[in-house]
Coordinates of C-alpha atoms and ligand atoms in Angstrom, one line a residue:
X1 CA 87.9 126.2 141.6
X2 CA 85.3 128.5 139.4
X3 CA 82.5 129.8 141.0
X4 CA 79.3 129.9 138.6
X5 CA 78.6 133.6 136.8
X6 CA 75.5 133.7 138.6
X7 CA 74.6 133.4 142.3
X8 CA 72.9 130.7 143.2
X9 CA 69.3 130.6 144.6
X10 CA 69.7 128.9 147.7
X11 CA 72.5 127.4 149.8
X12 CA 71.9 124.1 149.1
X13 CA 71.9 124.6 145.4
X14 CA 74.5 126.7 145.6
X15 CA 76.6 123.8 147.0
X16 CA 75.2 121.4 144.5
X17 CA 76.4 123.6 142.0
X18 CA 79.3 124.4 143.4
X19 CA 80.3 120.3 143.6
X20 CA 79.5 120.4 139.3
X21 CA 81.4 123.0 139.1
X22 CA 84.6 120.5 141.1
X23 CA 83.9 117.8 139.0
X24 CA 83.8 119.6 135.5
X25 CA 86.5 121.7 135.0
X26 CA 90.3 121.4 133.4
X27 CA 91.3 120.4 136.8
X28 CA 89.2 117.5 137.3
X29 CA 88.6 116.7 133.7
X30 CA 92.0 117.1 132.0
X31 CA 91.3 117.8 127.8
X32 CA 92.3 119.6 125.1
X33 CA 88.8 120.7 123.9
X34 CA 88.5 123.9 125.1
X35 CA 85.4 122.4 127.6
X36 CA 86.2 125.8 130.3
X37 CA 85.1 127.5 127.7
X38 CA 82.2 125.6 126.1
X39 CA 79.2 126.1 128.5
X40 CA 76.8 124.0 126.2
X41 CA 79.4 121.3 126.7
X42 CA 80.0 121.4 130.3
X43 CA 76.3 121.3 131.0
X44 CA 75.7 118.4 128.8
X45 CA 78.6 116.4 130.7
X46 CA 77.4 117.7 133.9
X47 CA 74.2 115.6 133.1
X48 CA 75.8 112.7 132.2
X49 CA 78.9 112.7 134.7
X50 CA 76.9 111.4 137.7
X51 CA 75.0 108.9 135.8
X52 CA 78.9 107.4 134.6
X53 CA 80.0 107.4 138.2
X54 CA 76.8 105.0 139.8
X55 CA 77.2 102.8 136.8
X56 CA 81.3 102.9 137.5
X57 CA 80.7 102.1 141.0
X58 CA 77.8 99.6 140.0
X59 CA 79.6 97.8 137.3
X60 CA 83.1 99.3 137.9
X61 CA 85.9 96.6 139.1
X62 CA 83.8 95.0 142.6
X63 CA 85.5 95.3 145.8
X64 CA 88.5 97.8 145.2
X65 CA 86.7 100.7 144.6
X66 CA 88.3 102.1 147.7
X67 CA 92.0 101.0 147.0
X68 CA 94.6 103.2 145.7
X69 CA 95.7 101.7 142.9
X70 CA 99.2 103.1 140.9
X71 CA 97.9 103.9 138.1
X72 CA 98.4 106.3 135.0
X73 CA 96.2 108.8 133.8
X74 CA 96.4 111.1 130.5
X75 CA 96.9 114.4 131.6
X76 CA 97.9 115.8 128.2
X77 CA 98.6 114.6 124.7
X78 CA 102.0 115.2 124.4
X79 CA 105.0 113.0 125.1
X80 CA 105.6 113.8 128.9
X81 CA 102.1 114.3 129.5
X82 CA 100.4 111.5 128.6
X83 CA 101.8 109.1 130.7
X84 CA 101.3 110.2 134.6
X85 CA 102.0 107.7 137.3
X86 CA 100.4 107.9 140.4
X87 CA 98.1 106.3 143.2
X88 CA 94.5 107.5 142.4
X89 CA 91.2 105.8 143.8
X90 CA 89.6 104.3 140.9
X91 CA 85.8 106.7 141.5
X92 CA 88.4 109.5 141.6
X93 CA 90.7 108.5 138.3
X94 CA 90.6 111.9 135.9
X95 CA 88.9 110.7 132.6
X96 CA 90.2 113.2 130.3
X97 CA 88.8 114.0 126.8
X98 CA 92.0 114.5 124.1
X99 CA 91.8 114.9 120.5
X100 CA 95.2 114.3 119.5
X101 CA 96.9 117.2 117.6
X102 CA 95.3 118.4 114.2
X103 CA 96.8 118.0 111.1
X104 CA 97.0 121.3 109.1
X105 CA 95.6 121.2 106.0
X106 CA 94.3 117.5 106.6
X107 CA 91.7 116.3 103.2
X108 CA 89.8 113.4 103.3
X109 CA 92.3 110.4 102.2
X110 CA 89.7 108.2 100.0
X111 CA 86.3 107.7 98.8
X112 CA 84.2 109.8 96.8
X113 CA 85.2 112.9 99.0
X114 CA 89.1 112.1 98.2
X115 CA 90.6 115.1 98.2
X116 CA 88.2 117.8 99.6
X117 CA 89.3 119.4 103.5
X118 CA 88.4 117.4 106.2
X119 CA 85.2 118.4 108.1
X120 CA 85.1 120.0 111.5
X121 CA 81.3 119.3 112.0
X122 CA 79.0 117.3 110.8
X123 CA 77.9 116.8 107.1
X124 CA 74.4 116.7 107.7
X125 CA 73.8 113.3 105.3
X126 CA 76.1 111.7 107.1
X127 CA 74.6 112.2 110.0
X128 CA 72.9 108.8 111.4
X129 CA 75.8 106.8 109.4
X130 CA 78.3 108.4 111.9
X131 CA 76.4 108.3 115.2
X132 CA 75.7 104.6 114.3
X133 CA 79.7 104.1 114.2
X134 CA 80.7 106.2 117.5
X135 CA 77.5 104.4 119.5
X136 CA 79.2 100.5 118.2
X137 CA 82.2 101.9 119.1
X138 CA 81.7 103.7 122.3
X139 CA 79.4 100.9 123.3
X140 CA 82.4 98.6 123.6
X141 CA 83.8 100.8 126.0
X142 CA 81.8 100.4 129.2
X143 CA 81.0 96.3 128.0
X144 CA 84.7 95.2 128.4
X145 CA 84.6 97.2 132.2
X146 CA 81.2 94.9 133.0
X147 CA 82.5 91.8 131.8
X148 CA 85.5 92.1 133.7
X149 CA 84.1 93.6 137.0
X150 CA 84.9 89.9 139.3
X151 CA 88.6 89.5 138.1
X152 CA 90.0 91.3 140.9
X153 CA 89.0 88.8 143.2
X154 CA 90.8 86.0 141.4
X155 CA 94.2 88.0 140.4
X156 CA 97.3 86.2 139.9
X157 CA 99.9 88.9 141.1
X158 CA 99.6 92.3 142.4
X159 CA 100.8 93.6 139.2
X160 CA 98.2 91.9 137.5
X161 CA 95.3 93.5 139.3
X162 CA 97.3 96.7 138.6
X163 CA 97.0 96.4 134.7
X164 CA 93.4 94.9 135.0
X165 CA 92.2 98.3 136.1
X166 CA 94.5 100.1 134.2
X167 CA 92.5 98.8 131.0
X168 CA 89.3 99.4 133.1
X169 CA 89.8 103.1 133.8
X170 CA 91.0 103.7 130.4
X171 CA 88.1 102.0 129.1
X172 CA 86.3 104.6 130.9
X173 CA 88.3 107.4 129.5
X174 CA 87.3 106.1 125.9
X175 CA 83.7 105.4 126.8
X176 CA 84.0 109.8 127.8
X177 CA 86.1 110.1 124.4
X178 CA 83.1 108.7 122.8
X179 CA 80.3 110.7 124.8
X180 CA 82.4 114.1 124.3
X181 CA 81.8 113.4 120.7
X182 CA 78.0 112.3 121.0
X183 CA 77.6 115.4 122.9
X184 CA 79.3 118.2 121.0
X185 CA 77.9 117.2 117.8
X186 CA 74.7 114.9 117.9
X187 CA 72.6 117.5 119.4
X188 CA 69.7 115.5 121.6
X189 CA 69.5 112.7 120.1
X190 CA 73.7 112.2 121.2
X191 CA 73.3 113.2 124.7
X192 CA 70.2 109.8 124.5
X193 CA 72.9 107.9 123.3
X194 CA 75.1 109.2 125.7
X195 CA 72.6 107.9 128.2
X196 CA 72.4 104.7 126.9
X197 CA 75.2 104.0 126.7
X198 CA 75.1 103.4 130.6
X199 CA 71.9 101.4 130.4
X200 CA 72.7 98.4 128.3
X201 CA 74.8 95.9 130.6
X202 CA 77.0 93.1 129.2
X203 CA 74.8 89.9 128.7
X204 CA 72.1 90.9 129.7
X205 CA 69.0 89.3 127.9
X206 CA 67.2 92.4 127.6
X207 CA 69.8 95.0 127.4
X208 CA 72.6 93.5 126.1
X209 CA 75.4 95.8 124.5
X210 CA 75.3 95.8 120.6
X211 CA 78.2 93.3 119.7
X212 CA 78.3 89.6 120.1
X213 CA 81.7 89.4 122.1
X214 CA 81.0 92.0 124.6
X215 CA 78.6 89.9 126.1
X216 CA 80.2 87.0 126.5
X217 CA 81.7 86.4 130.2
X218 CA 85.0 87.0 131.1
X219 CA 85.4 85.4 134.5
X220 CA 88.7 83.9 134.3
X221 CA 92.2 85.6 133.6
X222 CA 92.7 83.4 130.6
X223 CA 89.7 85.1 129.4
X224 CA 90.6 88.5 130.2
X225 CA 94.2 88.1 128.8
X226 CA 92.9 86.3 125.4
X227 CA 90.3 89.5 125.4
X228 CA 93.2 92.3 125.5
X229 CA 95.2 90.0 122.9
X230 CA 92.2 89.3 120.5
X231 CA 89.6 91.7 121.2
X232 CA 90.9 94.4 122.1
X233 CA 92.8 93.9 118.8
X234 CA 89.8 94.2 117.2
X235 CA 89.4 97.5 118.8
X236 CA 92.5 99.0 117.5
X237 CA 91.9 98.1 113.9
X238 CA 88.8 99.5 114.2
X239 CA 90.1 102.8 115.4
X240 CA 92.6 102.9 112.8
X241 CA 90.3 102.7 110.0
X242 CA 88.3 105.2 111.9
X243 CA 91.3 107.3 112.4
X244 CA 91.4 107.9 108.3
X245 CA 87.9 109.5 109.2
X246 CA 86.7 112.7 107.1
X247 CA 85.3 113.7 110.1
X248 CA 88.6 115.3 112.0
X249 CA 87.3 115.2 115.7
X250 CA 86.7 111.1 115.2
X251 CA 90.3 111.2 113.4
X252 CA 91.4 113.0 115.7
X253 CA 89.7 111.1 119.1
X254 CA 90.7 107.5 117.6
X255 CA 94.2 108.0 117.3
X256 CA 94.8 109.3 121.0
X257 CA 92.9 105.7 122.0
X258 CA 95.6 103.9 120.2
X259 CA 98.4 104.8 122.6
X260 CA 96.1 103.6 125.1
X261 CA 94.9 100.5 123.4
X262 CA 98.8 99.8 122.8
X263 CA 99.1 98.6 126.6
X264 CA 95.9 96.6 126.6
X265 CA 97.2 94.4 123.9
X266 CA 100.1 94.5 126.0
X267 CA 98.6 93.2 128.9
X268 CA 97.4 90.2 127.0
X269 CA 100.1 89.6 124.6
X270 CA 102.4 89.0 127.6
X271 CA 99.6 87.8 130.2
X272 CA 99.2 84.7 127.6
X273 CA 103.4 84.9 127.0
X274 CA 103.4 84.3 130.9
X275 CA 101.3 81.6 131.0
X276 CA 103.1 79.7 128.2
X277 CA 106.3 80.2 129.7
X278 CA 105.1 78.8 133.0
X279 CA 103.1 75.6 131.0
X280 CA 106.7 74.8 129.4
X281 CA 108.4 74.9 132.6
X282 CA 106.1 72.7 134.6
X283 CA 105.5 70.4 131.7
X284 CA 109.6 69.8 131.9
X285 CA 108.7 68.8 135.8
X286 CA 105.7 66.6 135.6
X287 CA 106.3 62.8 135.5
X288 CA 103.4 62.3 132.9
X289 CA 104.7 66.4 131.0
X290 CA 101.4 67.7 131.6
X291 CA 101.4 70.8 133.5
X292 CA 98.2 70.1 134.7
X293 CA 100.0 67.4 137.0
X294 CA 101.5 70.2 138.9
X295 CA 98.6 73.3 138.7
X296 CA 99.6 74.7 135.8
X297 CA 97.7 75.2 132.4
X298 CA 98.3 73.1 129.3
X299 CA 98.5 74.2 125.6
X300 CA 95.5 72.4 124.8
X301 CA 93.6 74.5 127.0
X302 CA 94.7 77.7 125.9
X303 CA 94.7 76.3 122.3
X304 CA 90.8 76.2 122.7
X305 CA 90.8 79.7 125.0
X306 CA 93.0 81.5 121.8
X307 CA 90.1 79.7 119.1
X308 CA 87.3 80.9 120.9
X309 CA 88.5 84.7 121.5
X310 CA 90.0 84.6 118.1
X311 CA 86.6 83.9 116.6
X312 CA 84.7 85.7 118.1
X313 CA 86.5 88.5 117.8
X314 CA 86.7 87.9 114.2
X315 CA 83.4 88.3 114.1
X316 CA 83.5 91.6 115.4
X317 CA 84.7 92.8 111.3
X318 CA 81.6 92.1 110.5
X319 CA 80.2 90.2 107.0
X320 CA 82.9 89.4 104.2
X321 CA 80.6 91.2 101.6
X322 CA 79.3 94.1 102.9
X323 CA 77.3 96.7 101.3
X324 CA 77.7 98.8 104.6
X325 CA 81.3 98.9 105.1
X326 CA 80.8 100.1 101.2
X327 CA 79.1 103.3 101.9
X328 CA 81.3 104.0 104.8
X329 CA 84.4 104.0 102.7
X330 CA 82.6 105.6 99.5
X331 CA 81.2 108.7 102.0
X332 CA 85.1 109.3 103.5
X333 CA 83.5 107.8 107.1
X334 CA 85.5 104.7 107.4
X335 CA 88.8 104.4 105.5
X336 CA 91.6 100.9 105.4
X337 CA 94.5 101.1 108.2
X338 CA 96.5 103.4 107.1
X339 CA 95.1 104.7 103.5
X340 CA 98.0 106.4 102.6
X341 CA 99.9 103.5 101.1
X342 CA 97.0 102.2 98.9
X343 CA 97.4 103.2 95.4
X344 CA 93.9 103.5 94.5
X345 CA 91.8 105.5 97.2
X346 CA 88.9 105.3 95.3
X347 CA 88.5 101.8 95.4
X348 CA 85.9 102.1 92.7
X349 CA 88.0 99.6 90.1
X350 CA 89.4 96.8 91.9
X351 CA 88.2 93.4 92.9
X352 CA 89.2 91.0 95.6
X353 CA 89.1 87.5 95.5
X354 CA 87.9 85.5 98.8
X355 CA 86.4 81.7 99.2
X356 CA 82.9 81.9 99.6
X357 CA 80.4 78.7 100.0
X358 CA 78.3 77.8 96.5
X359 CA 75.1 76.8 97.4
X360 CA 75.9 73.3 97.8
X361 CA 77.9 74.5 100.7
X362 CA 81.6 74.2 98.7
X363 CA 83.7 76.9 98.6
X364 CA 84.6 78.4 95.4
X365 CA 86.7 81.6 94.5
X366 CA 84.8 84.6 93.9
X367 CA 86.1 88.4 92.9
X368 CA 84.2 91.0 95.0
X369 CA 84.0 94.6 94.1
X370 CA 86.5 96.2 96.5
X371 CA 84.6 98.9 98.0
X372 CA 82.0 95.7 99.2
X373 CA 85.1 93.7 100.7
X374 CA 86.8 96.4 102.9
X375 CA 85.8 94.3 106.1
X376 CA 87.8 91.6 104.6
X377 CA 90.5 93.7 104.2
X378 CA 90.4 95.1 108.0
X379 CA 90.2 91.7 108.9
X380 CA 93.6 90.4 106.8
X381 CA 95.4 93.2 108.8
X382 CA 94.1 92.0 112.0
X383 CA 95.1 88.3 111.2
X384 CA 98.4 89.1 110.6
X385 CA 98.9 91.4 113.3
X386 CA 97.5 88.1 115.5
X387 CA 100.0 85.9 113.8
X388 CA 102.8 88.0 114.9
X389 CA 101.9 87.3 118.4
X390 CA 101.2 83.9 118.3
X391 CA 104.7 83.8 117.1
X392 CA 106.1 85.4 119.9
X393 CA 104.3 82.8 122.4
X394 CA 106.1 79.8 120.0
X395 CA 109.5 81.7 119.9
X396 CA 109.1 81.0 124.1
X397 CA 108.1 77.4 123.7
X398 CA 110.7 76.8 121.1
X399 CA 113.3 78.6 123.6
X400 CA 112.3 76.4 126.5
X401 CA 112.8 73.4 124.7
X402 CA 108.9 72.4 124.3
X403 CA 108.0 70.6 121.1
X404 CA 104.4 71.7 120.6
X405 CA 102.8 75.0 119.3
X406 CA 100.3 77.6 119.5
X407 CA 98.4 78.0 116.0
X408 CA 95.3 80.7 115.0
X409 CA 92.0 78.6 113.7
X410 CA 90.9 79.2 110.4
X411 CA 88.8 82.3 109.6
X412 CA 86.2 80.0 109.3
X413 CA 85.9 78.6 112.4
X414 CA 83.4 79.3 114.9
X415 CA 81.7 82.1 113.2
X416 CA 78.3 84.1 114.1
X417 CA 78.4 87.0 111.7
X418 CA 78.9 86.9 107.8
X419 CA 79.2 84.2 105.5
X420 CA 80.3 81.4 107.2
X421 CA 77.7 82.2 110.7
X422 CA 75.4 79.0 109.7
X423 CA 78.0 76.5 108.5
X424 CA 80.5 74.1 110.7
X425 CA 84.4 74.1 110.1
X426 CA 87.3 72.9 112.2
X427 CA 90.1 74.7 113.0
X428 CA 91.7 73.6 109.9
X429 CA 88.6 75.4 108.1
X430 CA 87.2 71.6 106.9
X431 CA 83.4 71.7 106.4
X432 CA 81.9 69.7 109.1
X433 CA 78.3 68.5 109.5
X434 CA 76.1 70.1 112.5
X435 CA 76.1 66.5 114.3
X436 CA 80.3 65.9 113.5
X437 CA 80.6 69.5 114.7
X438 CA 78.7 68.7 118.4
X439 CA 80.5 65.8 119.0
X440 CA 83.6 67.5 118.2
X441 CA 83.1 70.9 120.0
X442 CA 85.0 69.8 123.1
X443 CA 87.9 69.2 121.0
X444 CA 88.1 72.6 120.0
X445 CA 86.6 74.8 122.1
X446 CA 87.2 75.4 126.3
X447 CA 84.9 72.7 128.0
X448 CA 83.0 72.4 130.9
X449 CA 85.6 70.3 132.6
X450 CA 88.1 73.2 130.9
X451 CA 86.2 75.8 132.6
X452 CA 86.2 74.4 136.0
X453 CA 90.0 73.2 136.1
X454 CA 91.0 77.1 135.1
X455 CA 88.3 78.5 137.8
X456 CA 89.9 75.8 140.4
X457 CA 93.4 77.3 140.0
X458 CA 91.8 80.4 140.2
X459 CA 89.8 80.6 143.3
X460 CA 91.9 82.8 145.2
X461 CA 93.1 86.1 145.2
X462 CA 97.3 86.0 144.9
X463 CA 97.4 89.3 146.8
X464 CA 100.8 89.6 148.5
X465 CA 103.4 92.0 146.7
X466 CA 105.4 90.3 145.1
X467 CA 103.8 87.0 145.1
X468 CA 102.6 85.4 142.0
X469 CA 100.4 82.6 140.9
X470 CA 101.5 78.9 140.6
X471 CA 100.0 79.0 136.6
X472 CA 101.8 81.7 135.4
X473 CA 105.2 83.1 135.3
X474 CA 106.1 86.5 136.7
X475 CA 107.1 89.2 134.4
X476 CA 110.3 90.1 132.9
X477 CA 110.3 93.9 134.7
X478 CA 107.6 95.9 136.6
X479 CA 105.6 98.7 136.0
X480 CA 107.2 102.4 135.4
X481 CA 110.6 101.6 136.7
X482 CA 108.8 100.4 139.7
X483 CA 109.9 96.5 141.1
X484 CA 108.0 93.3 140.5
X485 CA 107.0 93.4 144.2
X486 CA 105.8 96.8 144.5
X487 CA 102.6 97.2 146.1
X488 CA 100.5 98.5 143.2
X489 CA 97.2 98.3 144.8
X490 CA 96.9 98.6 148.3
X491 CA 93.5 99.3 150.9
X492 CA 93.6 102.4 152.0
X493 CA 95.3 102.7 155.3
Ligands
FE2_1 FE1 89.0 101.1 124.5
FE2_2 FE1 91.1 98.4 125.2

């Protein structure tokens, strides 16, 4: 452990000092950012790190803060280092700050920079545009770890509760991805960011955090597992486009959270996979082929679970025509998933052509200047990238000899941002009135009576290795080479 350069005045502050000095170093803070040598940099974190570890322990996963939980933590960026398995207490879980490797030479892929070196600091008139992005986006971070803080009380499996706070401490790690970068190079005003980015708190009426589907609960497992499907899918098209970023260290933060972000949709791809399997199987066993007859979870429920994390992570692109995402891509800040195989970087010619409501409230065609549609192309790639899924759940149904299917809701469905925020539409994207709409809801989206059969099959921890809920099916393998029934979160003896 380093000593500080400078004695210390007194004892006491010698030892408080001395307990910084454990906490932020290579050793407890695993990066790639040179931060031993940065003493502007350590003291900012130093500032911030306790302030992270009350809210962790405030807002962090209730109840197993104590547990050792098998967990793995980045320890480096490359191949045999980013991937370290081991029991860790959450509080003590290494949240490392990696910039995945620079590419030499790198110029900015598109916009009206195209072509010119990629910056290494700051170009002072982008200034505000860029903190704006890595506050939404870091904001995100800490949200998903509040809204999911009571799961662990009502986990289906032991491996479950594992990968819950896998996706929690990583979280975590991306909310300090995000503050190393509001620190380093937002001066003051960053390290007030920084701050606040532990004060807002996930539906809260005063505070909330800045996006619409972080504040929404997640207290059920169907929830959690159409969040890391949906929402977190969100999150990585986000952090591709911001991985074409002019500004290298964003480039460079963003794609490191991808391998990360990979398990979360993981998690929920095959969480919700489970689930379906399990529905099919004890729909072939109930008299009256509702799974509900035997505890399990019918399709129309998670039919109206997928349309409402769907939608609102939809929303999360932001407007259809937008003269925002239009300056991010013209200033080199905010690029399309991988730019490279565009033709056209510039974007400055074409047009794209999207339904958008007449004043009468009918849809008509409409070409858009490219530049002002690049949320709608963001969200085209996410759709797709959902579809694929989706067909993975109905290639299990089809296989277990069920006739009905999974299907996304239109685009238009269930909106609150963009075009489409004040208008009604069913899932098949028909118009609806407001009144035809409220009658209707129920039909579409999880209802009370939804709500409180998933929360009745879900009022107990499953907490036995090995053991696994009656509503889902286990998974195919476990974690790391480890068995299904391994212990992966145990109280500390
Ligand atoms: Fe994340
Ligand atoms: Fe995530």
């Amino acid at each position: 452990m380093a000593k500080p350069d400078s004695g210390p005045a007194s004892t006491c502050e010698g030892l408080e000092q001395e307990l910084w000095m454990a906490h932020i170093s290579d050793e407890r803070i695993p990066n790639n950012v040179n931060l031993a040598e940065d003493k502007r940099l350590q003291r900012a974190l130093e500032q911030w790190q306790p302030n992270f570890l009350q809210w962790w322990m405030e807002m962090g996963p209730s109840g197993f803060q104590a547990h050792q939980v098998y967990l793995r933590t980045a320890v480096s960026v490359n191949a045999d280092g980013w991937a370290h398995f081991d029991f860790v207490k959450m509080p003590d879980y290494r949240w490392g700050i990696f910039l995945a490797d620079p590419v030499v030479d790198r110029k900015i892929g598109f916009g009206d920079p195209l072509g010119r070196p990629v910056w290494q600091d700051i170009p002072g008139e982008h200034r505000n545009t860029l903190q704006r992005l890595i506050v939404t986006q870091g904001d995100t971070e800490p949200a998903s770890v509040e809204q999911q803080r009571m799961l662990g009380h009502s986990c289906p499996s032991l491996y479950d509760l594992r990968n819950l706070f896998q996706v929690n401490v990583e979280e975590g790690r991306h909310l300090w991805a995000m503050v190393y970068l509001l620190h380093r190079f937002f001066g003051r005003e960053g390290r007030e960011e920084a701050e606040e980015l532990l004060m807002r708190r996930s539906g809260n009426q005063d505070r909330p955090r800045i996006l619409g589907a972080f504040n929404e609960p997640i207290d059920n497992w169907l929830s959690f597992y159409m969040f890391t499907m949906f929402t977190d899918r969100d999150g990585k098209y986000q952090l591709l486009a911001l991985a074409e970023s002019g500004f290298d260290p964003l480039s460079r933060t963003t794609r490191f959270m991808l391998t990360e972000e990979a398990h979360h949709m993981f998690v929920g791809e095959t969480g919700i996979g489970r689930v379906v399997q399990r529905s099919a199987e004890l729909g072939r066993q109930a008299k009256n082929g509702n799974p509900r007859e035997l505890g399990g979870i019918d399709l129309p429920t998670l039919q109206k679970y997928m349309n409402l994390w769907y939608s609102l992570s939809l929303d999360l692109f932001g407007s259809e025509v937008s003269t925002n995402a239009a300056s991010f891509f013209a200033a080199g800040l905010k690029g399309r998933v991988k730019e490279e195989k565009f033709e056209d970087h510039l974007a400055l010619q074409g047009t794209y052509t999207m339904e958008l409501p007449r004043q009468d409230g009918v849809l008509a065609a409409e070409e858009v200047p490219l530049r002002s549609a690049m949320n709608e192309v963001l969200r085209d790639g996410y759709v797709e990238d959902c579809q694929r899924g989706v067909d993975r759940w109905n290639k299990i149904l089809a296989e277990a000899g069920a006739s009905e299917r999974l299907r996304l809701p239109s685009r238009r469905f269930h909106r609150h941002q963009g075009i489409f925020a004040n208008m009604n539409f069913d899932p098949d994207g028909r118009l609806l009135s407001k009144e035809e709409w409220e009658r209707r809801r129920d039909e579409w989206l999880p209802s009370a009576a939804d709500k409180s059969y998933v929360k009745s099959l879900q009022a107990k921890p499953v907490d036995k290795p090995g053991e696994m809920a009656n509503w889902i099916a286990p998974p195919p393998r476990g974690i790391n080479n480890r068995p299904i029934e391994f212990t992966y979160v145990r109280a500390e003896a």
